[in-house]
JSON list of C-alpha atoms in Angstrom, two decimals:
[
{"chain": "A", "resi": 17, "resn": "UNK", "atom": "CA", "xyz": [-21.18, -8.24, 1.74]},
{"chain": "A", "resi": 18, "resn": "UNK", "atom": "CA", "xyz": [-20.45, -4.81, -0.16]},
{"chain": "A", "resi": 19, "resn": "UNK", "atom": "CA", "xyz": [-16.61, -4.16, 0.65]},
{"chain": "A", "resi": 20, "resn": "UNK", "atom": "CA", "xyz": [-15.30, -0.88, -0.31]},
{"chain": "A", "resi": 21, "resn": "UNK", "atom": "CA", "xyz": [-11.60, -0.72, -1.13]},
{"chain": "A", "resi": 22, "resn": "UNK", "atom": "CA", "xyz": [-9.14, 2.12, -1.51]},
{"chain": "A", "resi": 23, "resn": "UNK", "atom": "CA", "xyz": [-5.47, 2.60, -1.61]},
{"chain": "A", "resi": 24, "resn": "UNK", "atom": "CA", "xyz": [-3.34, 5.85, -1.88]},
{"chain": "A", "resi": 25, "resn": "UNK", "atom": "CA", "xyz": [-0.04, 4.36, -0.70]},
{"chain": "A", "resi": 26, "resn": "UNK", "atom": "CA", "xyz": [1.65, 4.72, -3.95]},
{"chain": "A", "resi": 27, "resn": "UNK", "atom": "CA", "xyz": [1.26, 7.03, -6.80]},
{"chain": "A", "resi": 28, "resn": "UNK", "atom": "CA", "xyz": [-1.89, 5.02, -7.85]},
{"chain": "A", "resi": 29, "resn": "UNK", "atom": "CA", "xyz": [-5.35, 6.31, -6.55]},
{"chain": "A", "resi": 30, "resn": "UNK", "atom": "CA", "xyz": [-7.29, 3.37, -6.58]},
{"chain": "A", "resi": 31, "resn": "UNK", "atom": "CA", "xyz": [-10.90, 2.28, -5.39]},
{"chain": "A", "resi": 32, "resn": "UNK", "atom": "CA", "xyz": [-12.89, -0.77, -5.93]},
{"chain": "A", "resi": 33, "resn": "UNK", "atom": "CA", "xyz": [-16.17, -2.31, -4.70]},
{"chain": "A", "resi": 34, "resn": "UNK", "atom": "CA", "xyz": [-16.51, -5.99, -4.01]},
{"chain": "A", "resi": 35, "resn": "UNK", "atom": "CA", "xyz": [-19.76, -8.04, -3.41]},
{"chain": "A", "resi": 36, "resn": "UNK", "atom": "CA", "xyz": [-18.06, -11.02, -1.82]},
{"chain": "A", "resi": 37, "resn": "UNK", "atom": "CA", "xyz": [-18.20, -12.87, -4.96]},
{"chain": "A", "resi": 38, "resn": "UNK", "atom": "CA", "xyz": [-16.51, -10.86, -7.31]},
{"chain": "A", "resi": 39, "resn": "UNK", "atom": "CA", "xyz": [-15.14, -7.05, -7.89]},
{"chain": "A", "resi": 40, "resn": "UNK", "atom": "CA", "xyz": [-18.27, -5.30, -9.47]},
{"chain": "A", "resi": 41, "resn": "UNK", "atom": "CA", "xyz": [-16.53, -1.79, -10.12]},
{"chain": "A", "resi": 42, "resn": "UNK", "atom": "CA", "xyz": [-13.25, -0.33, -9.92]},
{"chain": "A", "resi": 43, "resn": "UNK", "atom": "CA", "xyz": [-11.12, 2.80, -10.76]},
{"chain": "A", "resi": 44, "resn": "UNK", "atom": "CA", "xyz": [-7.58, 3.61, -10.91]},
{"chain": "A", "resi": 45, "resn": "UNK", "atom": "CA", "xyz": [-5.33, 6.73, -11.68]},
{"chain": "A", "resi": 46, "resn": "UNK", "atom": "CA", "xyz": [-1.64, 7.34, -11.38]},
{"chain": "A", "resi": 47, "resn": "UNK", "atom": "CA", "xyz": [-0.71, 10.68, -9.81]},
{"chain": "A", "resi": 48, "resn": "UNK", "atom": "CA", "xyz": [1.48, 11.08, -7.10]},
{"chain": "A", "resi": 49, "resn": "UNK", "atom": "CA", "xyz": [0.80, 14.52, -6.34]},
{"chain": "A", "resi": 50, "resn": "UNK", "atom": "CA", "xyz": [-3.21, 14.76, -6.22]},
{"chain": "A", "resi": 51, "resn": "UNK", "atom": "CA", "xyz": [-4.43, 11.85, -3.92]},
{"chain": "A", "resi": 52, "resn": "UNK", "atom": "CA", "xyz": [-6.50, 14.29, -1.99]},
{"chain": "A", "resi": 53, "resn": "UNK", "atom": "CA", "xyz": [-8.21, 15.45, -5.50]},
{"chain": "A", "resi": 54, "resn": "UNK", "atom": "CA", "xyz": [-8.66, 12.23, -7.02]},
{"chain": "A", "resi": 55, "resn": "UNK", "atom": "CA", "xyz": [-9.92, 9.91, -4.32]},
{"chain": "A", "resi": 56, "resn": "UNK", "atom": "CA", "xyz": [-13.63, 11.02, -3.73]},
{"chain": "A", "resi": 57, "resn": "UNK", "atom": "CA", "xyz": [-14.48, 11.31, -7.08]},
{"chain": "A", "resi": 58, "resn": "UNK", "atom": "CA", "xyz": [-12.95, 8.08, -7.76]},
{"chain": "A", "resi": 59, "resn": "UNK", "atom": "CA", "xyz": [-15.33, 6.71, -4.88]},
{"chain": "A", "resi": 60, "resn": "UNK", "atom": "CA", "xyz": [-18.40, 8.38, -6.47]},
{"chain": "A", "resi": 61, "resn": "UNK", "atom": "CA", "xyz": [-17.37, 6.71, -10.07]},
{"chain": "A", "resi": 62, "resn": "UNK", "atom": "CA", "xyz": [-17.13, 3.40, -8.29]},
{"chain": "A", "resi": 63, "resn": "UNK", "atom": "CA", "xyz": [-20.24, 3.62, -6.65]},
{"chain": "A", "resi": 64, "resn": "UNK", "atom": "CA", "xyz": [-22.09, 5.19, -9.93]},
{"chain": "A", "resi": 65, "resn": "UNK", "atom": "CA", "xyz": [-20.92, 2.36, -12.00]},
{"chain": "A", "resi": 66, "resn": "UNK", "atom": "CA", "xyz": [-22.10, -0.20, -9.43]},
{"chain": "A", "resi": 67, "resn": "UNK", "atom": "CA", "xyz": [-25.46, 1.49, -9.08]},
{"chain": "A", "resi": 68, "resn": "UNK", "atom": "CA", "xyz": [-25.48, 1.72, -5.26]},
{"chain": "A", "resi": 69, "resn": "UNK", "atom": "CA", "xyz": [-25.17, 4.20, -2.82]},
{"chain": "A", "resi": 70, "resn": "UNK", "atom": "CA", "xyz": [-22.45, 4.86, -0.20]},
{"chain": "A", "resi": 71, "resn": "UNK", "atom": "CA", "xyz": [-24.74, 3.67, 2.89]},
{"chain": "A", "resi": 72, "resn": "UNK", "atom": "CA", "xyz": [-25.03, 0.08, 1.08]},
{"chain": "A", "resi": 73, "resn": "UNK", "atom": "CA", "xyz": [-21.17, -0.37, 1.91]},
{"chain": "A", "resi": 74, "resn": "UNK", "atom": "CA", "xyz": [-20.82, -2.88, 4.61]},
{"chain": "A", "resi": 75, "resn": "UNK", "atom": "CA", "xyz": [-17.04, -2.59, 5.11]},
{"chain": "A", "resi": 76, "resn": "UNK", "atom": "CA", "xyz": [-13.96, -0.71, 4.23]},
{"chain": "A", "resi": 77, "resn": "UNK", "atom": "CA", "xyz": [-10.59, -2.03, 3.50]},
{"chain": "A", "resi": 78, "resn": "UNK", "atom": "CA", "xyz": [-7.75, 0.34, 3.19]},
{"chain": "A", "resi": 79, "resn": "UNK", "atom": "CA", "xyz": [-3.98, -0.13, 2.04]},
{"chain": "A", "resi": 80, "resn": "UNK", "atom": "CA", "xyz": [-1.78, 0.62, 5.01]},
{"chain": "A", "resi": 81, "resn": "UNK", "atom": "CA", "xyz": [1.32, 1.14, 2.94]},
{"chain": "A", "resi": 82, "resn": "UNK", "atom": "CA", "xyz": [4.46, 1.26, 3.44]},
{"chain": "A", "resi": 83, "resn": "UNK", "atom": "CA", "xyz": [4.14, 4.40, 1.66]},
{"chain": "A", "resi": 84, "resn": "UNK", "atom": "CA", "xyz": [4.94, 8.26, 2.01]},
{"chain": "A", "resi": 85, "resn": "UNK", "atom": "CA", "xyz": [3.28, 10.27, 4.62]},
{"chain": "A", "resi": 86, "resn": "UNK", "atom": "CA", "xyz": [0.99, 12.48, 2.56]},
{"chain": "A", "resi": 87, "resn": "UNK", "atom": "CA", "xyz": [-0.40, 10.15, 0.20]},
{"chain": "A", "resi": 88, "resn": "UNK", "atom": "CA", "xyz": [-0.83, 7.25, 2.70]},
{"chain": "A", "resi": 89, "resn": "UNK", "atom": "CA", "xyz": [-2.82, 9.57, 5.14]},
{"chain": "A", "resi": 90, "resn": "UNK", "atom": "CA", "xyz": [-5.51, 10.54, 2.50]},
{"chain": "A", "resi": 91, "resn": "UNK", "atom": "CA", "xyz": [-6.48, 6.89, 1.97]},
{"chain": "A", "resi": 92, "resn": "UNK", "atom": "CA", "xyz": [-6.38, 6.07, 5.55]},
{"chain": "A", "resi": 93, "resn": "UNK", "atom": "CA", "xyz": [-8.33, 9.12, 6.71]},
{"chain": "A", "resi": 94, "resn": "UNK", "atom": "CA", "xyz": [-11.06, 8.54, 4.49]},
{"chain": "A", "resi": 95, "resn": "UNK", "atom": "CA", "xyz": [-11.59, 5.08, 5.29]},
{"chain": "A", "resi": 96, "resn": "UNK", "atom": "CA", "xyz": [-11.64, 5.85, 8.96]},
{"chain": "A", "resi": 97, "resn": "UNK", "atom": "CA", "xyz": [-14.14, 8.81, 8.09]},
{"chain": "A", "resi": 98, "resn": "UNK", "atom": "CA", "xyz": [-16.51, 6.42, 5.97]},
{"chain": "A", "resi": 99, "resn": "UNK", "atom": "CA", "xyz": [-16.30, 3.80, 8.71]},
{"chain": "A", "resi": 100, "resn": "UNK", "atom": "CA", "xyz": [-17.38, 6.13, 11.45]},
{"chain": "A", "resi": 101, "resn": "UNK", "atom": "CA", "xyz": [-20.09, 7.54, 9.23]},
{"chain": "A", "resi": 102, "resn": "UNK", "atom": "CA", "xyz": [-21.56, 4.28, 8.14]},
{"chain": "A", "resi": 103, "resn": "UNK", "atom": "CA", "xyz": [-20.96, 2.41, 11.41]},
{"chain": "A", "resi": 104, "resn": "UNK", "atom": "CA", "xyz": [-18.99, -0.59, 9.61]},
{"chain": "A", "resi": 105, "resn": "UNK", "atom": "CA", "xyz": [-15.79, -2.07, 10.07]},
{"chain": "A", "resi": 106, "resn": "UNK", "atom": "CA", "xyz": [-12.49, -0.60, 8.65]},
{"chain": "A", "resi": 107, "resn": "UNK", "atom": "CA", "xyz": [-9.98, -3.15, 7.70]},
{"chain": "A", "resi": 108, "resn": "UNK", "atom": "CA", "xyz": [-6.24, -2.71, 6.91]},
{"chain": "A", "resi": 109, "resn": "UNK", "atom": "CA", "xyz": [-3.82, -4.71, 4.36]},
{"chain": "A", "resi": 110, "resn": "UNK", "atom": "CA", "xyz": [-0.56, -4.21, 3.37]},
{"chain": "A", "resi": 111, "resn": "UNK", "atom": "CA", "xyz": [-0.28, -2.70, -0.06]},
{"chain": "A", "resi": 112, "resn": "UNK", "atom": "CA", "xyz": [2.84, -4.70, -0.89]},
{"chain": "A", "resi": 113, "resn": "UNK", "atom": "CA", "xyz": [0.48, -8.03, -0.21]},
{"chain": "A", "resi": 114, "resn": "UNK", "atom": "CA", "xyz": [-2.13, -6.69, -2.71]},
{"chain": "A", "resi": 115, "resn": "UNK", "atom": "CA", "xyz": [0.64, -6.19, -5.55]},
{"chain": "A", "resi": 116, "resn": "UNK", "atom": "CA", "xyz": [1.94, -9.57, -4.83]},
{"chain": "A", "resi": 117, "resn": "UNK", "atom": "CA", "xyz": [-1.49, -11.26, -5.15]},
{"chain": "A", "resi": 118, "resn": "UNK", "atom": "CA", "xyz": [-1.87, -9.66, -8.47]},
{"chain": "A", "resi": 119, "resn": "UNK", "atom": "CA", "xyz": [1.53, -10.54, -9.74]},
{"chain": "A", "resi": 120, "resn": "UNK", "atom": "CA", "xyz": [1.76, -12.44, -12.74]},
{"chain": "A", "resi": 121, "resn": "UNK", "atom": "CA", "xyz": [4.66, -14.30, -11.60]},
{"chain": "A", "resi": 122, "resn": "UNK", "atom": "CA", "xyz": [3.98, -18.10, -12.34]},
{"chain": "A", "resi": 123, "resn": "UNK", "atom": "CA", "xyz": [6.02, -19.25, -9.24]},
{"chain": "A", "resi": 124, "resn": "UNK", "atom": "CA", "xyz": [7.87, -17.96, -6.24]},
{"chain": "A", "resi": 125, "resn": "UNK", "atom": "CA", "xyz": [9.93, -16.54, -4.47]},
{"chain": "A", "resi": 126, "resn": "UNK", "atom": "CA", "xyz": [9.80, -13.16, -5.78]},
{"chain": "A", "resi": 127, "resn": "UNK", "atom": "CA", "xyz": [10.10, -9.62, -4.47]},
{"chain": "A", "resi": 128, "resn": "UNK", "atom": "CA", "xyz": [7.70, -6.81, -4.54]},
{"chain": "A", "resi": 129, "resn": "UNK", "atom": "CA", "xyz": [9.07, -3.25, -4.66]},
{"chain": "A", "resi": 130, "resn": "UNK", "atom": "CA", "xyz": [7.34, 0.25, -4.68]},
{"chain": "A", "resi": 131, "resn": "UNK", "atom": "CA", "xyz": [8.90, 3.77, -4.95]},
{"chain": "A", "resi": 132, "resn": "UNK", "atom": "CA", "xyz": [9.92, 5.09, -1.46]},
{"chain": "A", "resi": 133, "resn": "UNK", "atom": "CA", "xyz": [11.34, 8.17, -2.91]},
{"chain": "A", "resi": 134, "resn": "UNK", "atom": "CA", "xyz": [14.87, 9.35, -1.91]},
{"chain": "A", "resi": 135, "resn": "UNK", "atom": "CA", "xyz": [16.51, 6.59, -4.14]},
{"chain": "A", "resi": 136, "resn": "UNK", "atom": "CA", "xyz": [14.94, 4.04, -1.78]},
{"chain": "A", "resi": 137, "resn": "UNK", "atom": "CA", "xyz": [12.40, 1.41, -2.12]},
{"chain": "A", "resi": 138, "resn": "UNK", "atom": "CA", "xyz": [9.64, -0.19, 0.23]},
{"chain": "A", "resi": 139, "resn": "UNK", "atom": "CA", "xyz": [10.09, -3.90, -0.34]},
{"chain": "A", "resi": 140, "resn": "UNK", "atom": "CA", "xyz": [9.15, -7.56, 0.91]},
{"chain": "A", "resi": 141, "resn": "UNK", "atom": "CA", "xyz": [9.87, -10.97, -0.24]},
{"chain": "A", "resi": 142, "resn": "UNK", "atom": "CA", "xyz": [7.11, -13.75, -1.16]},
{"chain": "A", "resi": 143, "resn": "UNK", "atom": "CA", "xyz": [7.01, -17.39, -1.19]},
{"chain": "A", "resi": 144, "resn": "UNK", "atom": "CA", "xyz": [4.07, -17.18, -3.64]},
{"chain": "A", "resi": 145, "resn": "UNK", "atom": "CA", "xyz": [1.15, -14.39, -4.51]},
{"chain": "A", "resi": 146, "resn": "UNK", "atom": "CA", "xyz": [-0.51, -15.13, -0.71]},
{"chain": "A", "resi": 147, "resn": "UNK", "atom": "CA", "xyz": [2.47, -15.77, 1.31]},
{"chain": "A", "resi": 148, "resn": "UNK", "atom": "CA", "xyz": [4.91, -13.10, 2.47]},
{"chain": "A", "resi": 149, "resn": "UNK", "atom": "CA", "xyz": [8.20, -14.21, 3.84]},
{"chain": "A", "resi": 150, "resn": "UNK", "atom": "CA", "xyz": [9.72, -11.02, 5.11]},
{"chain": "A", "resi": 151, "resn": "UNK", "atom": "CA", "xyz": [8.40, -7.90, 6.85]},
{"chain": "A", "resi": 152, "resn": "UNK", "atom": "CA", "xyz": [8.08, -4.69, 4.69]},
{"chain": "A", "resi": 153, "resn": "UNK", "atom": "CA", "xyz": [11.36, -2.84, 4.80]},
{"chain": "A", "resi": 154, "resn": "UNK", "atom": "CA", "xyz": [12.63, 0.46, 3.22]},
{"chain": "A", "resi": 155, "resn": "UNK", "atom": "CA", "xyz": [16.35, 0.49, 1.80]},
{"chain": "A", "resi": 156, "resn": "UNK", "atom": "CA", "xyz": [18.41, 1.56, -0.97]},
{"chain": "A", "resi": 157, "resn": "UNK", "atom": "CA", "xyz": [18.26, -1.11, -3.85]},
{"chain": "A", "resi": 158, "resn": "UNK", "atom": "CA", "xyz": [22.27, -1.32, -3.84]},
{"chain": "A", "resi": 159, "resn": "UNK", "atom": "CA", "xyz": [22.03, -2.47, -0.25]},
{"chain": "A", "resi": 160, "resn": "UNK", "atom": "CA", "xyz": [19.73, -5.32, -0.75]},
{"chain": "A", "resi": 161, "resn": "UNK", "atom": "CA", "xyz": [20.98, -6.37, -4.13]},
{"chain": "A", "resi": 162, "resn": "UNK", "atom": "CA", "xyz": [22.67, -9.48, -2.69]},
{"chain": "A", "resi": 163, "resn": "UNK", "atom": "CA", "xyz": [19.40, -10.56, -0.61]},
{"chain": "A", "resi": 164, "resn": "UNK", "atom": "CA", "xyz": [17.16, -10.15, -3.57]},
{"chain": "A", "resi": 165, "resn": "UNK", "atom": "CA", "xyz": [19.64, -11.62, -6.29]},
{"chain": "A", "resi": 166, "resn": "UNK", "atom": "CA", "xyz": [18.11, -13.84, -8.52]},
{"chain": "A", "resi": 167, "resn": "UNK", "atom": "CA", "xyz": [14.52, -13.21, -7.53]},
{"chain": "A", "resi": 168, "resn": "UNK", "atom": "CA", "xyz": [11.95, -11.98, -9.95]},
{"chain": "A", "resi": 169, "resn": "UNK", "atom": "CA", "xyz": [10.24, -8.57, -8.82]},
{"chain": "A", "resi": 170, "resn": "UNK", "atom": "CA", "xyz": [7.01, -6.98, -9.02]},
{"chain": "A", "resi": 171, "resn": "UNK", "atom": "CA", "xyz": [6.20, -3.27, -8.85]},
{"chain": "A", "resi": 172, "resn": "UNK", "atom": "CA", "xyz": [7.01, 0.27, -10.09]},
{"chain": "A", "resi": 173, "resn": "UNK", "atom": "CA", "xyz": [9.92, 0.63, -7.52]},
{"chain": "A", "resi": 174, "resn": "UNK", "atom": "CA", "xyz": [11.58, -2.40, -9.17]},
{"chain": "A", "resi": 175, "resn": "UNK", "atom": "CA", "xyz": [11.48, -0.82, -12.76]},
{"chain": "A", "resi": 176, "resn": "UNK", "atom": "CA", "xyz": [13.45, 2.18, -11.44]},
{"chain": "A", "resi": 177, "resn": "UNK", "atom": "CA", "xyz": [16.41, 0.24, -10.48]},
{"chain": "A", "resi": 178, "resn": "UNK", "atom": "CA", "xyz": [17.28, -2.71, -13.25]},
{"chain": "A", "resi": 179, "resn": "UNK", "atom": "CA", "xyz": [20.89, -3.11, -11.85]},
{"chain": "A", "resi": 180, "resn": "UNK", "atom": "CA", "xyz": [19.12, -4.70, -8.62]},
{"chain": "A", "resi": 181, "resn": "UNK", "atom": "CA", "xyz": [15.78, -5.87, -10.30]},
{"chain": "A", "resi": 182, "resn": "UNK", "atom": "CA", "xyz": [16.82, -7.04, -13.72]},
{"chain": "A", "resi": 183, "resn": "UNK", "atom": "CA", "xyz": [13.66, -9.06, -14.21]},
{"chain": "A", "resi": 184, "resn": "UNK", "atom": "CA", "xyz": [10.41, -7.03, -13.51]},
{"chain": "A", "resi": 185, "resn": "UNK", "atom": "CA", "xyz": [6.86, -8.29, -13.88]},
{"chain": "A", "resi": 186, "resn": "UNK", "atom": "CA", "xyz": [3.34, -6.65, -13.88]},
{"chain": "A", "resi": 187, "resn": "UNK", "atom": "CA", "xyz": [1.86, -5.05, -12.22]},
{"chain": "A", "resi": 188, "resn": "UNK", "atom": "CA", "xyz": [3.50, -1.87, -11.66]},
{"chain": "A", "resi": 189, "resn": "UNK", "atom": "CA", "xyz": [1.00, -0.31, -9.31]},
{"chain": "A", "resi": 190, "resn": "UNK", "atom": "CA", "xyz": [-1.40, -1.63, -6.89]},
{"chain": "A", "resi": 191, "resn": "UNK", "atom": "CA", "xyz": [-5.20, -2.09, -7.55]},
{"chain": "A", "resi": 192, "resn": "UNK", "atom": "CA", "xyz": [-7.91, -1.77, -5.18]},
{"chain": "A", "resi": 193, "resn": "UNK", "atom": "CA", "xyz": [-9.52, -4.67, -7.01]},
{"chain": "A", "resi": 194, "resn": "UNK", "atom": "CA", "xyz": [-6.95, -6.82, -6.05]},
{"chain": "A", "resi": 195, "resn": "UNK", "atom": "CA", "xyz": [-6.61, -5.27, -2.38]},
{"chain": "A", "resi": 196, "resn": "UNK", "atom": "CA", "xyz": [-10.55, -5.92, -2.10]},
{"chain": "A", "resi": 197, "resn": "UNK", "atom": "CA", "xyz": [-10.25, -9.54, -3.14]},
{"chain": "A", "resi": 198, "resn": "UNK", "atom": "CA", "xyz": [-7.37, -10.39, -1.22]},
{"chain": "A", "resi": 199, "resn": "UNK", "atom": "CA", "xyz": [-9.30, -9.01, 1.65]},
{"chain": "A", "resi": 200, "resn": "UNK", "atom": "CA", "xyz": [-12.46, -10.97, 1.09]},
{"chain": "A", "resi": 201, "resn": "UNK", "atom": "CA", "xyz": [-10.44, -14.18, 0.60]},
{"chain": "A", "resi": 202, "resn": "UNK", "atom": "CA", "xyz": [-8.67, -13.77, 4.01]},
{"chain": "A", "resi": 203, "resn": "UNK", "atom": "CA", "xyz": [-12.06, -12.75, 5.77]},
{"chain": "A", "resi": 204, "resn": "UNK", "atom": "CA", "xyz": [-13.68, -15.79, 4.26]},
{"chain": "A", "resi": 205, "resn": "UNK", "atom": "CA", "xyz": [-10.88, -17.94, 5.75]},
{"chain": "A", "resi": 206, "resn": "UNK", "atom": "CA", "xyz": [-11.44, -16.40, 9.16]},
{"chain": "A", "resi": 207, "resn": "UNK", "atom": "CA", "xyz": [-8.24, -14.61, 9.32]},
{"chain": "A", "resi": 208, "resn": "UNK", "atom": "CA", "xyz": [-7.92, -11.29, 11.26]},
{"chain": "A", "resi": 209, "resn": "UNK", "atom": "CA", "xyz": [-7.01, -8.32, 9.00]},
{"chain": "A", "resi": 210, "resn": "UNK", "atom": "CA", "xyz": [-4.39, -5.77, 10.25]},
{"chain": "A", "resi": 211, "resn": "UNK", "atom": "CA", "xyz": [-5.88, -2.37, 11.87]},
{"chain": "A", "resi": 212, "resn": "UNK", "atom": "CA", "xyz": [-5.97, 0.29, 9.39]},
{"chain": "A", "resi": 213, "resn": "UNK", "atom": "CA", "xyz": [-3.04, 2.11, 10.79]},
{"chain": "A", "resi": 214, "resn": "UNK", "atom": "CA", "xyz": [0.04, 3.39, 8.37]},
{"chain": "A", "resi": 215, "resn": "UNK", "atom": "CA", "xyz": [3.14, 1.68, 7.83]},
{"chain": "A", "resi": 216, "resn": "UNK", "atom": "CA", "xyz": [5.47, 4.35, 7.24]},
{"chain": "A", "resi": 217, "resn": "UNK", "atom": "CA", "xyz": [8.76, 2.70, 8.04]},
{"chain": "A", "resi": 218, "resn": "UNK", "atom": "CA", "xyz": [10.63, 5.90, 6.89]},
{"chain": "A", "resi": 219, "resn": "UNK", "atom": "CA", "xyz": [13.79, 6.81, 9.06]},
{"chain": "A", "resi": 220, "resn": "UNK", "atom": "CA", "xyz": [12.79, 10.11, 10.70]},
{"chain": "A", "resi": 221, "resn": "UNK", "atom": "CA", "xyz": [13.92, 13.35, 8.87]},
{"chain": "A", "resi": 222, "resn": "UNK", "atom": "CA", "xyz": [14.07, 15.41, 12.21]},
{"chain": "A", "resi": 223, "resn": "UNK", "atom": "CA", "xyz": [17.07, 14.31, 14.32]},
{"chain": "A", "resi": 224, "resn": "UNK", "atom": "CA", "xyz": [18.62, 15.62, 17.77]},
{"chain": "A", "resi": 225, "resn": "UNK", "atom": "CA", "xyz": [21.74, 17.51, 16.79]},
{"chain": "A", "resi": 226, "resn": "UNK", "atom": "CA", "xyz": [25.21, 16.07, 17.71]},
{"chain": "A", "resi": 227, "resn": "UNK", "atom": "CA", "xyz": [26.93, 17.74, 20.42]},
{"chain": "A", "resi": 228, "resn": "UNK", "atom": "CA", "xyz": [23.46, 19.22, 21.39]},
{"chain": "A", "resi": 229, "resn": "UNK", "atom": "CA", "xyz": [23.77, 21.83, 24.05]},
{"chain": "A", "resi": 230, "resn": "UNK", "atom": "CA", "xyz": [21.43, 21.90, 26.94]},
{"chain": "A", "resi": 231, "resn": "UNK", "atom": "CA", "xyz": [20.49, 25.27, 28.31]},
{"chain": "A", "resi": 232, "resn": "UNK", "atom": "CA", "xyz": [19.27, 25.46, 32.01]},
{"chain": "A", "resi": 233, "resn": "UNK", "atom": "CA", "xyz": [18.02, 28.34, 33.97]},
{"chain": "A", "resi": 234, "resn": "UNK", "atom": "CA", "xyz": [20.29, 29.48, 36.46]}
]
């Protein structure tokens, strides 16, 4: 196995290679505005560090979010393109799950939160680093304060709202190393990973105006 992992659902542009036993190379940069510029050079660096060519890759795993449209699509489309070109399977994995997997929380439950912008967070609660309790959601922190009260938190989204998340643990951003390790673990256990399709969750910006006037030809 040689699994290429990548995630662009958050400000982190992160890539890793996993050989089925351990992560053999990885790269992460945090830049919310340059996913498209940074991702392919990061893939090149990781392949060079591992001393392999792209055609040695036997599978791709990509973070499926939740995340903002533009950044998330960069990773998903890159993964789909690599998978098609190489003829290898492409798997999806929830970005919040990868953050939970890498969390330094000693025991659960805990909450993972990433920045959804617009004064909202993408979030989910976990029983432990491998077990998600709730579906990913997007909300204003004040609206979920009672639901997450008393829970330690993980992620850069939580760091932005100390009133809702007073105790925040590392990591702040997702790493493809954690994404790859979790994917390998689940595949080895015979689990079926999600399809590489985006988790947007965002309420649509475009809405039909109220009192919309229908004009029909006479």
